[in-house]
Coordinates of C-alpha atoms and ligand atoms in Angstrom, one line a residue:
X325 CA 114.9 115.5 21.4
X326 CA 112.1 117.8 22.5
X327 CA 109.4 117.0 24.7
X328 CA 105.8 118.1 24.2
X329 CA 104.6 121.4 26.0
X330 CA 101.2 121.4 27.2
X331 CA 99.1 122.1 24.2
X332 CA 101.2 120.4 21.6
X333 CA 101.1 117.6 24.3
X334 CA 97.0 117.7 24.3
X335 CA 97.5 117.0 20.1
X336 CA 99.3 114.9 20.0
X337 CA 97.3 112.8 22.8
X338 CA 93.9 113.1 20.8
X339 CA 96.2 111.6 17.5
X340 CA 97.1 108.7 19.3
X341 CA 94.2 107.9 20.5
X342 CA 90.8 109.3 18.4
X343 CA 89.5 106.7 15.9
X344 CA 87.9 108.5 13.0
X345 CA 84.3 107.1 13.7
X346 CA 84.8 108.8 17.3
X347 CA 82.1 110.6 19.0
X348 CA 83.8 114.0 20.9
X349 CA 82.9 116.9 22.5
X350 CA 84.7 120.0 22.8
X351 CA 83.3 121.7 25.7
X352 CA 85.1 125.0 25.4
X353 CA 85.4 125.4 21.8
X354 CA 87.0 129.0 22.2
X355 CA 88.1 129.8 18.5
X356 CA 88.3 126.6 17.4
X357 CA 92.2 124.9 17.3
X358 CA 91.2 121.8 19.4
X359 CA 88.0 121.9 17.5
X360 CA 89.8 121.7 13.8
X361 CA 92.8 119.3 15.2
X362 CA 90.0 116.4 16.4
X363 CA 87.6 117.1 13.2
X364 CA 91.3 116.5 11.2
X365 CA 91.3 113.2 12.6
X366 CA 87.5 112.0 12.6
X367 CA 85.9 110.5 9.3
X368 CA 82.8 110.7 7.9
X369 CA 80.7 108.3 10.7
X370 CA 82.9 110.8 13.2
X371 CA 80.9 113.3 15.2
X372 CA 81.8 116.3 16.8
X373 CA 80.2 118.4 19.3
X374 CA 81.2 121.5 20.9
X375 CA 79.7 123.9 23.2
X376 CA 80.5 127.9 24.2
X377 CA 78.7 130.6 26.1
X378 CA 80.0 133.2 23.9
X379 CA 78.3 133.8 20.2
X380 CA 81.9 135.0 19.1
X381 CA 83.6 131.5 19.8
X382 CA 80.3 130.2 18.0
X383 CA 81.0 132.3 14.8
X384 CA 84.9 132.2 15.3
X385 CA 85.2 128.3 15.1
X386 CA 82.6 127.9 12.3
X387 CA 84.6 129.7 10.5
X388 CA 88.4 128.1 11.1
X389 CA 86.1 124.7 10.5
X390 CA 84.8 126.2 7.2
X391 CA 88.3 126.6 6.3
X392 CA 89.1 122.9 6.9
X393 CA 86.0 121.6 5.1
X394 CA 86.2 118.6 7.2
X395 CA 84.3 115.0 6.5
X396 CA 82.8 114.3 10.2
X397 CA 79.3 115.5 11.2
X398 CA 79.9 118.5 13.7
X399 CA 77.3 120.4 15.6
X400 CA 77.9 123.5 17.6
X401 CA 75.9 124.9 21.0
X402 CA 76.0 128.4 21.9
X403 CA 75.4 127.3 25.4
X404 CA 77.0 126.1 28.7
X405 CA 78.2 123.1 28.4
X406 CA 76.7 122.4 32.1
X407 CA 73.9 121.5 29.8
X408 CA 75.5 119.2 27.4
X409 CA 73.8 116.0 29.3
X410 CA 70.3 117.5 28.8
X411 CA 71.5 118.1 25.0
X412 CA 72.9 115.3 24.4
X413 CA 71.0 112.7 26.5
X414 CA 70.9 110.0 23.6
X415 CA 74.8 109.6 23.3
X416 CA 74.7 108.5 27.3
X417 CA 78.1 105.9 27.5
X418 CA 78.9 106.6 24.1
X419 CA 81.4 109.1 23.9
X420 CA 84.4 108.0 23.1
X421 CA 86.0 112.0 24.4
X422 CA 85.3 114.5 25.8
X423 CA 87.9 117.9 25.9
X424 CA 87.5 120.8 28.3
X425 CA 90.2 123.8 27.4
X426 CA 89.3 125.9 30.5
X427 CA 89.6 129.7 31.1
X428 CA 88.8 132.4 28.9
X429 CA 88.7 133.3 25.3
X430 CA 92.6 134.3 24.3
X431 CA 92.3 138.4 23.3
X432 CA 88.7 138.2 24.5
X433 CA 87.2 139.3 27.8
X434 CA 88.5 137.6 30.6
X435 CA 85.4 138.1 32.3
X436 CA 83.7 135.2 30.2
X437 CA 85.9 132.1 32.0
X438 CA 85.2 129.0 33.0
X439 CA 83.9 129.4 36.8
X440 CA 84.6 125.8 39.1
X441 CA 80.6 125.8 39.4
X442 CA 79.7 124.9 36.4
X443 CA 82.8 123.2 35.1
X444 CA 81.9 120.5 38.4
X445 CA 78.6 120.6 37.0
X446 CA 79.3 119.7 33.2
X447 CA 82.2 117.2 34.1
X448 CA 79.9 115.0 36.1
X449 CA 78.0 115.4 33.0
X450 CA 80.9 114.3 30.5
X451 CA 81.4 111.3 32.8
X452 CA 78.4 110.4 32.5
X453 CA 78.4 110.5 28.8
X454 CA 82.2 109.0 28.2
X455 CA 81.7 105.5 27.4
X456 CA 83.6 102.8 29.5
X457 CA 87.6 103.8 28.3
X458 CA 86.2 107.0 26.6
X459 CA 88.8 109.7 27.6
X460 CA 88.2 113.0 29.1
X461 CA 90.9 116.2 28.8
X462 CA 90.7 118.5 31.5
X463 CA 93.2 121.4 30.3
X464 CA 93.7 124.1 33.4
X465 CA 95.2 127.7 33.8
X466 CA 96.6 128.1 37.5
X467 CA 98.6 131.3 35.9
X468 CA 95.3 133.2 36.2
X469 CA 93.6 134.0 39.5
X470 CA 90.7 132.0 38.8
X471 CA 92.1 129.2 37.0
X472 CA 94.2 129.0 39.8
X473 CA 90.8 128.0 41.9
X474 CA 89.4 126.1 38.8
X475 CA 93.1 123.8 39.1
X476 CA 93.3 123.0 42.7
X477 CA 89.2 121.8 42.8
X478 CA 89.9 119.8 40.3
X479 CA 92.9 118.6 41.4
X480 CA 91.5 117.8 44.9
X481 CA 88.8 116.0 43.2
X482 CA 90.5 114.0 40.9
X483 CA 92.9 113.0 43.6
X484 CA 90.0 111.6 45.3
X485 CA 87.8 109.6 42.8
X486 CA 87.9 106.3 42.7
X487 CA 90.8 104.2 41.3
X488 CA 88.1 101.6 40.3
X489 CA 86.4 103.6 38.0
X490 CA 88.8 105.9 36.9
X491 CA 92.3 106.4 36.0
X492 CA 93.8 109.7 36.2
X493 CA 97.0 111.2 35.6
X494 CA 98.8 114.6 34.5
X495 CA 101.1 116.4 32.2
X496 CA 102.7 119.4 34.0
X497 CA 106.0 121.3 33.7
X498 CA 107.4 121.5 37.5
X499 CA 109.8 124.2 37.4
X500 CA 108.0 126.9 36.0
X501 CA 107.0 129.8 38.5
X502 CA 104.6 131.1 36.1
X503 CA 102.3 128.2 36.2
X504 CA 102.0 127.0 32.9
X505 CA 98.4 124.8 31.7
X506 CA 98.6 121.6 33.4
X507 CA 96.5 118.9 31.7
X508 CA 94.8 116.0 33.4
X509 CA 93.7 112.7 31.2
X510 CA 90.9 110.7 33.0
X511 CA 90.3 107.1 31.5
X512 CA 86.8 106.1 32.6
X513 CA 86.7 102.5 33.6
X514 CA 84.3 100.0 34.5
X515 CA 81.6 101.1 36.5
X516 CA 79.3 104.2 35.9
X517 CA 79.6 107.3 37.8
Ligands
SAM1377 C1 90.7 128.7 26.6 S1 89.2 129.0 25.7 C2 89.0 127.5 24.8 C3 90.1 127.3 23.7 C4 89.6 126.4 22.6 N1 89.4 125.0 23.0 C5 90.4 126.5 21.3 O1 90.9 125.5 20.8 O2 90.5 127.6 20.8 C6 87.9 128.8 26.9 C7 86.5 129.0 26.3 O3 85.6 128.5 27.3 C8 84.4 129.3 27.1 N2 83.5 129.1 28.3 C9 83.5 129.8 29.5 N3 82.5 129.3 30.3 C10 81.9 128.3 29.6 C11 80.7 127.5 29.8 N4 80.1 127.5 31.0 N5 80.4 126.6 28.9 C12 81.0 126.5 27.7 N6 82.1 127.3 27.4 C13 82.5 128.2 28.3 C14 84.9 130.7 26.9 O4 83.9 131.4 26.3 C15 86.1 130.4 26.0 O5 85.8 130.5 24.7

């Protein structure tokens, strides 16, 4: 037997539960693995977006996705995904998932994170594009400085939403001193945030 580590974990989560006419963001496409994985899954009525500040995760992931050739409609923002409701304002409760991979691009600059600003600002924003059970994966890097911050203000947060509107829980190795990527799944329920 071997259990899931955190990433294989994240997979093998959006498998189980993406239908292939799902609507997704990626919000942190980086170079494209989660990206590839979820357009593997999603059909031809399947659409996928994904946003990144830097032009180099842009140009990265179109390529790996060029590579797949894959059947779902997928359109990519070089921008912040603190602007994805303003972006895409017509999807509003229809988004069946949305993914955050937070921290940096892996061999690119760590100055270019995720900063707890904006990711607050763009996850009030996913919520209020998840449709009512859509799922939203929150995947963070306490290992590093500021993913360290970036964990615990989410963790706080998430500790206090509401149990009526939201389920929450995590995936975390415990006995790890270097602080592996913890992942947090968020089922939206019934009312609107
Ligand atoms: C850990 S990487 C994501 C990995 C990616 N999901 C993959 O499968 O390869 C984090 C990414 O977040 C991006 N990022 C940082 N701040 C951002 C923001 N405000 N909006 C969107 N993307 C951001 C970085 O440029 C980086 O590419």
């Amino acid at each position: 037997m071997a259990l899931y580590r955190p990433l294989p974990f994240v997979q093998h989560i959006l498998a189980k539960q993406l239908h292939p006419q799902a609507l997704v963001i990626d919000a942190t496409v980086g170079n494209g693995h989660d990206m590839c994985t979820i357009a593997n899954l999603l059909s031809r009525s399947g659409k996928l977006f994904g946003f990144d500040i830097q032009k180099q995760a842009i140009d990265n992931t179109t390529d790996n996705l060029k590579k797949l050739n894959p059947q779902c409609a997928i359109k990519l923002f070089a921008q912040s995904h603190a602007t994805m409701l303003p972006t895409l304002t017509q999807y509003i409760g229809k988004i069946d998932c949305v993914i955050f991979n937070l921290g940096y691009l892996p061999h690119g600059q760590q100055t270019r994170t995720t900063m707890i600003d904006t990711t607050y600002t763009a996850l009030l924003q996913a919520l209020m594009l998840l449709k009512q059970k859509g799922l939203l994966i929150m995947v963070t890097y306490p290992g590093h400085e500021n993913g360290l911050i970036e964990h615990q203000c989410l963790t706080q947060l998430f500790a206090q939403a509401d149990p009526s509107s939201y389920f929450i829980t995590t995936y975390q190795q415990v006995n790890n001193v270097a602080r592996p990527p913890h992942v947090f799944l968020l089922e939206k329920r019934y009312t609107s945030c």
